[in-house]
Short mmCIF file of C-alpha atoms and ligand atoms in Angstrom, two decimals:
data_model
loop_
_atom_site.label_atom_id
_atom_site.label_comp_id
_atom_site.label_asym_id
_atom_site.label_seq_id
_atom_site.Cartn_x
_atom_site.Cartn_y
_atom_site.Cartn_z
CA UNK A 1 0.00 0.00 0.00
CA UNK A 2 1.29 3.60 -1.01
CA UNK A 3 1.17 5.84 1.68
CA UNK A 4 0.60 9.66 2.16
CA UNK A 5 0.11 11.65 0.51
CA UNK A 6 -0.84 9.23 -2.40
CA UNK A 7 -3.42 7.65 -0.12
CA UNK A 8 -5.85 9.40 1.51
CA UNK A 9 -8.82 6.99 3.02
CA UNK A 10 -10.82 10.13 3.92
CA UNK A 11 -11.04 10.47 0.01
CA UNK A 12 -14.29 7.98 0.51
CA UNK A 13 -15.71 9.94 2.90
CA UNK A 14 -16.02 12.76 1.14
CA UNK A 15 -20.38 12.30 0.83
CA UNK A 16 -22.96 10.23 1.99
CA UNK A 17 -23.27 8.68 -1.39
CA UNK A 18 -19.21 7.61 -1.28
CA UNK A 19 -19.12 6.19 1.96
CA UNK A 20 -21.94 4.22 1.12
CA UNK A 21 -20.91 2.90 -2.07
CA UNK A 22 -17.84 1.72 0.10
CA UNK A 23 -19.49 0.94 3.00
CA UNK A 24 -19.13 -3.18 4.34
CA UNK A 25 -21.89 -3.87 6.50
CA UNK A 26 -25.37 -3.18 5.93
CA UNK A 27 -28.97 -3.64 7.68
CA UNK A 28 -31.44 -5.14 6.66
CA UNK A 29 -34.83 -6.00 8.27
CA UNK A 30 -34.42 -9.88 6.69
CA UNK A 31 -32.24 -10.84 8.90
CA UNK A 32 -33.72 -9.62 12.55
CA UNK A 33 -36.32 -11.11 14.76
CA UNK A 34 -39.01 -9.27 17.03
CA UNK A 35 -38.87 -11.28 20.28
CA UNK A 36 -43.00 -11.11 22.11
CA UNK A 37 -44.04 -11.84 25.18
CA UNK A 38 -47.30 -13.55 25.88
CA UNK A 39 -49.19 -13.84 28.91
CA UNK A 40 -52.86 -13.74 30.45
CA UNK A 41 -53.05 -9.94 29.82
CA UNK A 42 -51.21 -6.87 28.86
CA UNK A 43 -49.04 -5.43 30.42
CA UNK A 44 -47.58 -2.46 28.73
CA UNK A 45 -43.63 -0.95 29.35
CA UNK A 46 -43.32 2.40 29.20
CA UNK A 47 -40.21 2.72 29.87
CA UNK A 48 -38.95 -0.18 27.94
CA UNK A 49 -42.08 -0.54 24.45
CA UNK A 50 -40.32 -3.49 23.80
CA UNK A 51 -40.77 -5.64 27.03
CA UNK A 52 -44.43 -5.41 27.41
CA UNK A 53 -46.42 -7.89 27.18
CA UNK A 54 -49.32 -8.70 25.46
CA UNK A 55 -52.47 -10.99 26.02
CA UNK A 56 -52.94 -13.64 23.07
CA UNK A 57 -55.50 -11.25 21.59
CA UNK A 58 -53.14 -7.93 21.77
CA UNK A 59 -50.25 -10.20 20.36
CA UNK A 60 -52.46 -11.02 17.44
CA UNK A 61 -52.94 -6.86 16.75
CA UNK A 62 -49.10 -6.51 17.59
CA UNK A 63 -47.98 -9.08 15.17
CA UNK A 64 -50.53 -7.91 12.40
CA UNK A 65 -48.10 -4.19 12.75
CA UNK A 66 -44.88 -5.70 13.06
CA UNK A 67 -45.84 -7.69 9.26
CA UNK A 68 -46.72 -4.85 7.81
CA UNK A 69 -44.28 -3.14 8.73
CA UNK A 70 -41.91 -5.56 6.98
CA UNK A 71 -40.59 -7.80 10.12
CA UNK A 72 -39.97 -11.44 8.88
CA UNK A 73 -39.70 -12.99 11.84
CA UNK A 74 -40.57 -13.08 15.89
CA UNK A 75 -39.49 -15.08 18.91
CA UNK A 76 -42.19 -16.06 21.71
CA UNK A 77 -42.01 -15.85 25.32
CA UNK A 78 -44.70 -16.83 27.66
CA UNK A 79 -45.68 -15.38 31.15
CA UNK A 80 -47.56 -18.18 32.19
CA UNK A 81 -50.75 -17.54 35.00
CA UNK A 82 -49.42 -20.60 37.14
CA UNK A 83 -45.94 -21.69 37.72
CA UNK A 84 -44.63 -25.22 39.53
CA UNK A 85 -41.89 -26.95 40.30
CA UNK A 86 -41.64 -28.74 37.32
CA UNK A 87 -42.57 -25.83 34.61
CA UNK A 88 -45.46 -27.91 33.28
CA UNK A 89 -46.98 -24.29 31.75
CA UNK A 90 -43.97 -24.78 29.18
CA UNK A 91 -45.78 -27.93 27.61
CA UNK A 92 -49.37 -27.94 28.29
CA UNK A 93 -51.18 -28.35 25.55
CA UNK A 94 -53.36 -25.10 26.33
CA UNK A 95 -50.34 -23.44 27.62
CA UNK A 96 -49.94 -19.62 26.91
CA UNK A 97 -47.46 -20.02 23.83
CA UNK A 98 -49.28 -22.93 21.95
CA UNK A 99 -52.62 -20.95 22.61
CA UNK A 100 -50.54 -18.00 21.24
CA UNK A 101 -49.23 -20.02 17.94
CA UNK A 102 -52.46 -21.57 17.20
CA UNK A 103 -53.60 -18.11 16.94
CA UNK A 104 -50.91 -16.83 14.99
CA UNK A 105 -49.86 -19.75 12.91
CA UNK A 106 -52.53 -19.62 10.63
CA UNK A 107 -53.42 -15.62 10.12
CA UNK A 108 -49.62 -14.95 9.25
CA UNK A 109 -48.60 -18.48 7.05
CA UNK A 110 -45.47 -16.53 5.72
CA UNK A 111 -44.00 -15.00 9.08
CA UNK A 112 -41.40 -16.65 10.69
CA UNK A 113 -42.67 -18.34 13.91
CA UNK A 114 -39.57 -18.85 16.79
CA UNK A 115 -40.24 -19.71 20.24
CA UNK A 116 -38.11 -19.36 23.23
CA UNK A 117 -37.60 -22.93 24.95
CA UNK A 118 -37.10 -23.00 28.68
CA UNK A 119 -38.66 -23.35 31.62
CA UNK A 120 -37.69 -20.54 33.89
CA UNK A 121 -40.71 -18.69 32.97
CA UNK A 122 -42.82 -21.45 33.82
CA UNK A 123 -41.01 -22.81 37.08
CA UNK A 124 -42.41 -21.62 41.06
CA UNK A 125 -38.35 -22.06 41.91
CA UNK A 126 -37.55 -19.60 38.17
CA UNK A 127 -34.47 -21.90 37.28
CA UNK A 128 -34.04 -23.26 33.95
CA UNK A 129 -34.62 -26.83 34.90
CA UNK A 130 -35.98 -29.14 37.58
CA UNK A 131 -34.25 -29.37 40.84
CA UNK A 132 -33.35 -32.54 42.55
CA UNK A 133 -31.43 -32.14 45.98
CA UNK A 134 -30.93 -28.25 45.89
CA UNK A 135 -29.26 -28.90 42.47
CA UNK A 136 -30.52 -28.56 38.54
CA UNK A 137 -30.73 -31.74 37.49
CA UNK A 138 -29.62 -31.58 33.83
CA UNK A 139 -30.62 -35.23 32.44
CA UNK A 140 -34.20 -35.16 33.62
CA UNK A 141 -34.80 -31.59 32.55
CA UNK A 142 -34.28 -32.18 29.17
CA UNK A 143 -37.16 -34.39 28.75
CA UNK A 144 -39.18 -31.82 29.79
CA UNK A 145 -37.34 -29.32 26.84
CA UNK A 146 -38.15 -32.30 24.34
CA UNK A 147 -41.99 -31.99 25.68
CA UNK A 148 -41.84 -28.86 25.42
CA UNK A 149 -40.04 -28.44 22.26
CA UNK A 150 -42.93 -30.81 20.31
CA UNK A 151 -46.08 -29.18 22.21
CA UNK A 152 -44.41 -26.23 20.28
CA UNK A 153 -44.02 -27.43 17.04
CA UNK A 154 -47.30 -29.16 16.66
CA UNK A 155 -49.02 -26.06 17.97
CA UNK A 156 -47.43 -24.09 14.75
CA UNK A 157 -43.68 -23.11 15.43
CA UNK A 158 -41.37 -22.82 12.77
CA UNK A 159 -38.04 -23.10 14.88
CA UNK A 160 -36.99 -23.70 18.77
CA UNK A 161 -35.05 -21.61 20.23
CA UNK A 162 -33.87 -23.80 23.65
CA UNK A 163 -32.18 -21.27 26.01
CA UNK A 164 -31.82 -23.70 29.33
CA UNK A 165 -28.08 -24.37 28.79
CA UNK A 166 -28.26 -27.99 29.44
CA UNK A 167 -26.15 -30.15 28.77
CA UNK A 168 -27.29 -32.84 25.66
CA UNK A 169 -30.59 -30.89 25.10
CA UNK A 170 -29.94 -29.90 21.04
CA UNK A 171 -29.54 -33.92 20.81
CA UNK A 172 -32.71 -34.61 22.59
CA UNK A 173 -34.62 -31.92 20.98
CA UNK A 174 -33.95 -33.00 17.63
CA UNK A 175 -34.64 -37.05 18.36
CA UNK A 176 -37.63 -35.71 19.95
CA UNK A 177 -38.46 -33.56 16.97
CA UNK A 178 -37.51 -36.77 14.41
CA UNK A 179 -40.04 -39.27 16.94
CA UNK A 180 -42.54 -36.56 16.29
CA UNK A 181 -42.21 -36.40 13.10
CA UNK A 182 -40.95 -32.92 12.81
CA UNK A 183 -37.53 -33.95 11.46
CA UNK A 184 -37.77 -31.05 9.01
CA UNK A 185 -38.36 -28.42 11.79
CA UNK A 186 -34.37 -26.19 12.66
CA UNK A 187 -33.22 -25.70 15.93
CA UNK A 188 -31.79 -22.34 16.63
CA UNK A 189 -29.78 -22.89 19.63
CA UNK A 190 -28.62 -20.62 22.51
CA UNK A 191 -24.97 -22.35 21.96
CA UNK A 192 -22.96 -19.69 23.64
CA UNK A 193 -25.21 -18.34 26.50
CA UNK A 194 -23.82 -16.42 29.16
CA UNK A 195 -24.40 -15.69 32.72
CA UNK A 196 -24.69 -12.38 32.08
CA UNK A 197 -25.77 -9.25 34.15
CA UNK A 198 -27.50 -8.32 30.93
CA UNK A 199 -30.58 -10.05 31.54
CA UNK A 200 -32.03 -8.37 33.95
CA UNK A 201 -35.06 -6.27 31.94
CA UNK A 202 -36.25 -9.52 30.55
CA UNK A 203 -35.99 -11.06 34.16
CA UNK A 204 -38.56 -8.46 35.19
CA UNK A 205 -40.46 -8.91 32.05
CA UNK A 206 -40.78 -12.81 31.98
CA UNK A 207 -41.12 -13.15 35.39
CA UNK A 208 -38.09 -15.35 35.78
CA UNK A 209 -35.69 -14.13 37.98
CA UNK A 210 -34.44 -17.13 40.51
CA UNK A 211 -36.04 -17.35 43.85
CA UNK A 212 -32.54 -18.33 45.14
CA UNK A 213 -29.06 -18.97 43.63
CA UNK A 214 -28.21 -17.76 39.91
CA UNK A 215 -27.66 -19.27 36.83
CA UNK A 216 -24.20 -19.54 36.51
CA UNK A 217 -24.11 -23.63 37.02
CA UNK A 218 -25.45 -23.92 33.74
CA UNK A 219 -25.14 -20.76 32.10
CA UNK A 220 -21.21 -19.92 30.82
CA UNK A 221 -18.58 -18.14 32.58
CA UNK A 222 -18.51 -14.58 30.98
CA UNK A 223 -14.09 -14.93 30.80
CA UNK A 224 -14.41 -17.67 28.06
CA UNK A 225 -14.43 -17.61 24.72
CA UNK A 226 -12.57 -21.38 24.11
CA UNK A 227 -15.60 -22.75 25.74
CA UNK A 228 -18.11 -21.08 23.54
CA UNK A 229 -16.65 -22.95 20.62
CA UNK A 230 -16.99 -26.22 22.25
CA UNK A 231 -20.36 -25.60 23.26
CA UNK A 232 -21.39 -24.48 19.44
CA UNK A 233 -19.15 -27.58 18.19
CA UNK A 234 -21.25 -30.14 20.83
CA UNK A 235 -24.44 -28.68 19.29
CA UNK A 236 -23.63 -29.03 15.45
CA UNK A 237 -23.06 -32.47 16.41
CA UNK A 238 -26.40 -32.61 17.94
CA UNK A 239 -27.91 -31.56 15.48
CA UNK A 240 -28.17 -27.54 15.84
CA UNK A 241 -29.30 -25.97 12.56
CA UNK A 242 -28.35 -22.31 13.82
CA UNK A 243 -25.49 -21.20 16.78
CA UNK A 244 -26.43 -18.30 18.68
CA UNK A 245 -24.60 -16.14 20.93
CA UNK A 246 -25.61 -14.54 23.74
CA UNK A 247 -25.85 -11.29 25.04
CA UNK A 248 -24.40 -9.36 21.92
CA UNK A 249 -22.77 -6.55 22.54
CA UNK A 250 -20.52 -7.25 25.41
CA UNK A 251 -19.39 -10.96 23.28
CA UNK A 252 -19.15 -9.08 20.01
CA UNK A 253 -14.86 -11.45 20.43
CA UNK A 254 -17.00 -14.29 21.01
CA UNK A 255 -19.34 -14.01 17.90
CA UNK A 256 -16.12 -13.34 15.45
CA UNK A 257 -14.90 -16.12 16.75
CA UNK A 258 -17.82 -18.33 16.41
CA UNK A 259 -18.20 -16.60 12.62
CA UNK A 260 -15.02 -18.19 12.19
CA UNK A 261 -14.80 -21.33 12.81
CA UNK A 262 -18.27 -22.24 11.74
CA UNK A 263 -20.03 -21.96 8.59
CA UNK A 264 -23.68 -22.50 10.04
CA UNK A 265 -25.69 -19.63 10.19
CA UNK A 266 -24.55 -17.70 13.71
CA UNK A 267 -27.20 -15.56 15.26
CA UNK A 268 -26.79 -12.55 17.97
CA UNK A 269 -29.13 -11.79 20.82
CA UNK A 270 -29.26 -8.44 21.46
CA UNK A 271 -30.57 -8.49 24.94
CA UNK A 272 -32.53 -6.78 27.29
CA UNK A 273 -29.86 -4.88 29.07
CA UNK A 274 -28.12 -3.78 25.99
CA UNK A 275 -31.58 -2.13 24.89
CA UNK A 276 -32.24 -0.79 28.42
CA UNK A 277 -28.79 0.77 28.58
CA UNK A 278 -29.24 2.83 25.48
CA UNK A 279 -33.08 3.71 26.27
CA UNK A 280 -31.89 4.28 29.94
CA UNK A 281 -29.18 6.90 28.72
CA UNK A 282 -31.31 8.74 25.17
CA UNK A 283 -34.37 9.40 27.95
CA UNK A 284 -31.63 11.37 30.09
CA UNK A 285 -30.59 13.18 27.16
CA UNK A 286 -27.15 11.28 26.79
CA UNK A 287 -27.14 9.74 23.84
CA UNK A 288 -29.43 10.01 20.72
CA UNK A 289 -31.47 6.73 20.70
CA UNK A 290 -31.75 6.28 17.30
CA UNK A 291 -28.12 6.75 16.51
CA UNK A 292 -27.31 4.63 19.53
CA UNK A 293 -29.25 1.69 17.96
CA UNK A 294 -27.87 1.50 14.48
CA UNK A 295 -24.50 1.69 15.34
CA UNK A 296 -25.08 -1.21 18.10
CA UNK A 297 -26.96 -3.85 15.63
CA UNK A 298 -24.27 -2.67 13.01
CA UNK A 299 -21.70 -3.87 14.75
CA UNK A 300 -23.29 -6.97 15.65
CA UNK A 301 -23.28 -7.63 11.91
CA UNK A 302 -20.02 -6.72 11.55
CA UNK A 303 -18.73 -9.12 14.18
CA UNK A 304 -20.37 -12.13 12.19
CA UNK A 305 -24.08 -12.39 13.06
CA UNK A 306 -26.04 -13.32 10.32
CA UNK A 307 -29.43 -12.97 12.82
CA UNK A 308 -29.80 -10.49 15.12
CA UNK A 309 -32.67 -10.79 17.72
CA UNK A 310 -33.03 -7.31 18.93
CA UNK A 311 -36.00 -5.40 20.76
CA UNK A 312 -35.00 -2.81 18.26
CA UNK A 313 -36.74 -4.59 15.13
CA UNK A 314 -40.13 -3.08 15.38
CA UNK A 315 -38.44 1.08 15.32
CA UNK A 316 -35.67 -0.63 13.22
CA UNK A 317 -37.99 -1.12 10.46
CA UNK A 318 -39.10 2.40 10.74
CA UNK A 319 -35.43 3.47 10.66
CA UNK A 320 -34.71 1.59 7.26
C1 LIG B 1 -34.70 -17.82 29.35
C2 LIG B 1 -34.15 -16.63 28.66
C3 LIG B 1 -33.55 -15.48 29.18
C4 LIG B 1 -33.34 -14.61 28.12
C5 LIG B 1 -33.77 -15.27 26.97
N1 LIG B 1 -34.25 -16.52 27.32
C6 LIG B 1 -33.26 -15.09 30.60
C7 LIG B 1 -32.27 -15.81 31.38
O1 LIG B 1 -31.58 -16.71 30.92
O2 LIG B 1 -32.22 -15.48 32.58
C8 LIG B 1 -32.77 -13.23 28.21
C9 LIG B 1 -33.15 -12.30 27.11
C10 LIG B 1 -32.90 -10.87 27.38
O3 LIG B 1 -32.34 -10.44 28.39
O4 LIG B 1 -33.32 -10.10 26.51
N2 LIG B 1 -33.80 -18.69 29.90
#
């Protein structure tokens, strides 16, 4: 490369119309999802738009704007009216998010139908999985995933998105999935999922903070990245259609590096906290919100997402 004077990068940045004939990383609505919550009734966030919830009939209006507005695709959550110990709301036939898909499913045939797998929301104790002796007992919670995986799909999911973080669930899901017949339906799996300080919002949101403990027996340690590979590398063997990583911004290392050694689709959660942060800080007059956003899901992109779930994709398709 010549130097200066004979190059001059700012020579590209001269106008809007140069830098973005030159520019590397674009937006585009395609590739985000919407995530919803569910629940008995609405419960609107003023604060936070993006974190309310809606009742089954609400979600129906909701998801009727975010289509025409051009989103492709949204990720359920329920809020359940009940909770036990063993999260049985996450299955039921009649549960919140089937009742929720059977609505949905066949008023929008061409919108992309994800749901959240776990059973935190569901669960009196708010832990991802059952607990045996003060301790989450990993092999017997995943049948419960792999019930709740196939009340999903049958009730008019397109993809499961398990988020529990046990170990050996991608493999159940999917034999469950085959048994069921639904060998045809993708996984999207929370691969990298860390116990992260970021969650809090949705925590509120969902309902789902732990009555005791945390989650960092089963969630990963925020230091590693090494880890994050193994865990995406134990899930393409079991059968993962899509690696996700999760939070976003704070593991934008850990999504290069996932982008790298993988070619399966990776996607991004941009989560609660990183939306809360930047709402948190435009409403004091810090930052502009707007501006704040695009460069945030920009770089997420840049890092190697292919999907981004953000809270952002309703304004984001606005923005576009
Ligand atoms: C459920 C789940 C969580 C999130 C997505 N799925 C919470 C958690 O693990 O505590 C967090 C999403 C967000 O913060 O936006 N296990």
């Amino acid at each position: 490369m010549s130097a200066f004077p004979a190059t001059r990068l700012r020579r590209l940045r001269r106008s809007g119309a140069l830098r973005s004939l030159v520019r590397e990383t674009r937006l585009h609505l395609d590739d985000f999802v919407m995530p919803l919550f569910v629940g008995p009734d609405s419960k609107a966030n003023a604060e936070l738009p993006a974190l309310g919830r809606f009742s089954v009939e609400d979600l129906t209006s909701e998801v009727e704007e975010l289509a025409n507005l051009g989103v492709k695709a949204v990720l359920l959550f329920g809020v359940p009216e009940d909770k036990d110990a063993e999260g049985s709301g996450a299955w039921a036939d009649d549960g919140i998010v089937q009742r929720a898909l059977r609505e949905l499913r066949p008023r929008f045939p061409e919108l992309v139908l994800l749901t959240d797998v776990c059973l935190c929301e569901y669960t009196d104790h708010g832990h991802c999985g059952v607990i045996r002796d003060g301790e989450i007992a990993n092999d017997e919670s995943l049948e419960l995933l792999v019930r709740t995986s196939v009340s999903h799909v049958e009730a008019g999911a397109d993809a499961v998105a398990p988020s529990d973080m046990m170990d050996g669930r991608v493999g159940a899901i999917r034999a469950g999935l085959d048994d069921a017949g639904f060998e045809t339906t993708p996984i999207v799996a929370y691969s990298a999922k860390y116990a992260s300080a970021f969650y809090g919002p949705f925590r509120e949101a969902a309902e789902s903070t732990p009555a005791f403990g945390d989650r960092r027996g089963y969630q990963m340690d925020p230091p590693n990245v090494r880890e994050a590979l193994r865990e995406c590398e134990l899930d393409l063997a079991e059968g993962a259609d899509v690696l996700m990583v999760k939070p976003a911004l704070p593991y934008l290392d850990v999504i290069r590096a996932v982008r790298e050694a993988f070619d399966a689709p990776v996607a991004a959660y941009n989560v609660s906290g990183e939306y809360a942060m930047v709402k948190a800080a435009a409403a004091r007059g810090f930052l502009d919100e707007r501006q704040a956003a695009l460069e945030s899901l920009t770089a997420i992109k840049r890092a190697g997402a292919d999907i981004v779930i953000s809270y952002w994709t309703k304004e984001l398709a606005s923005w576009l």
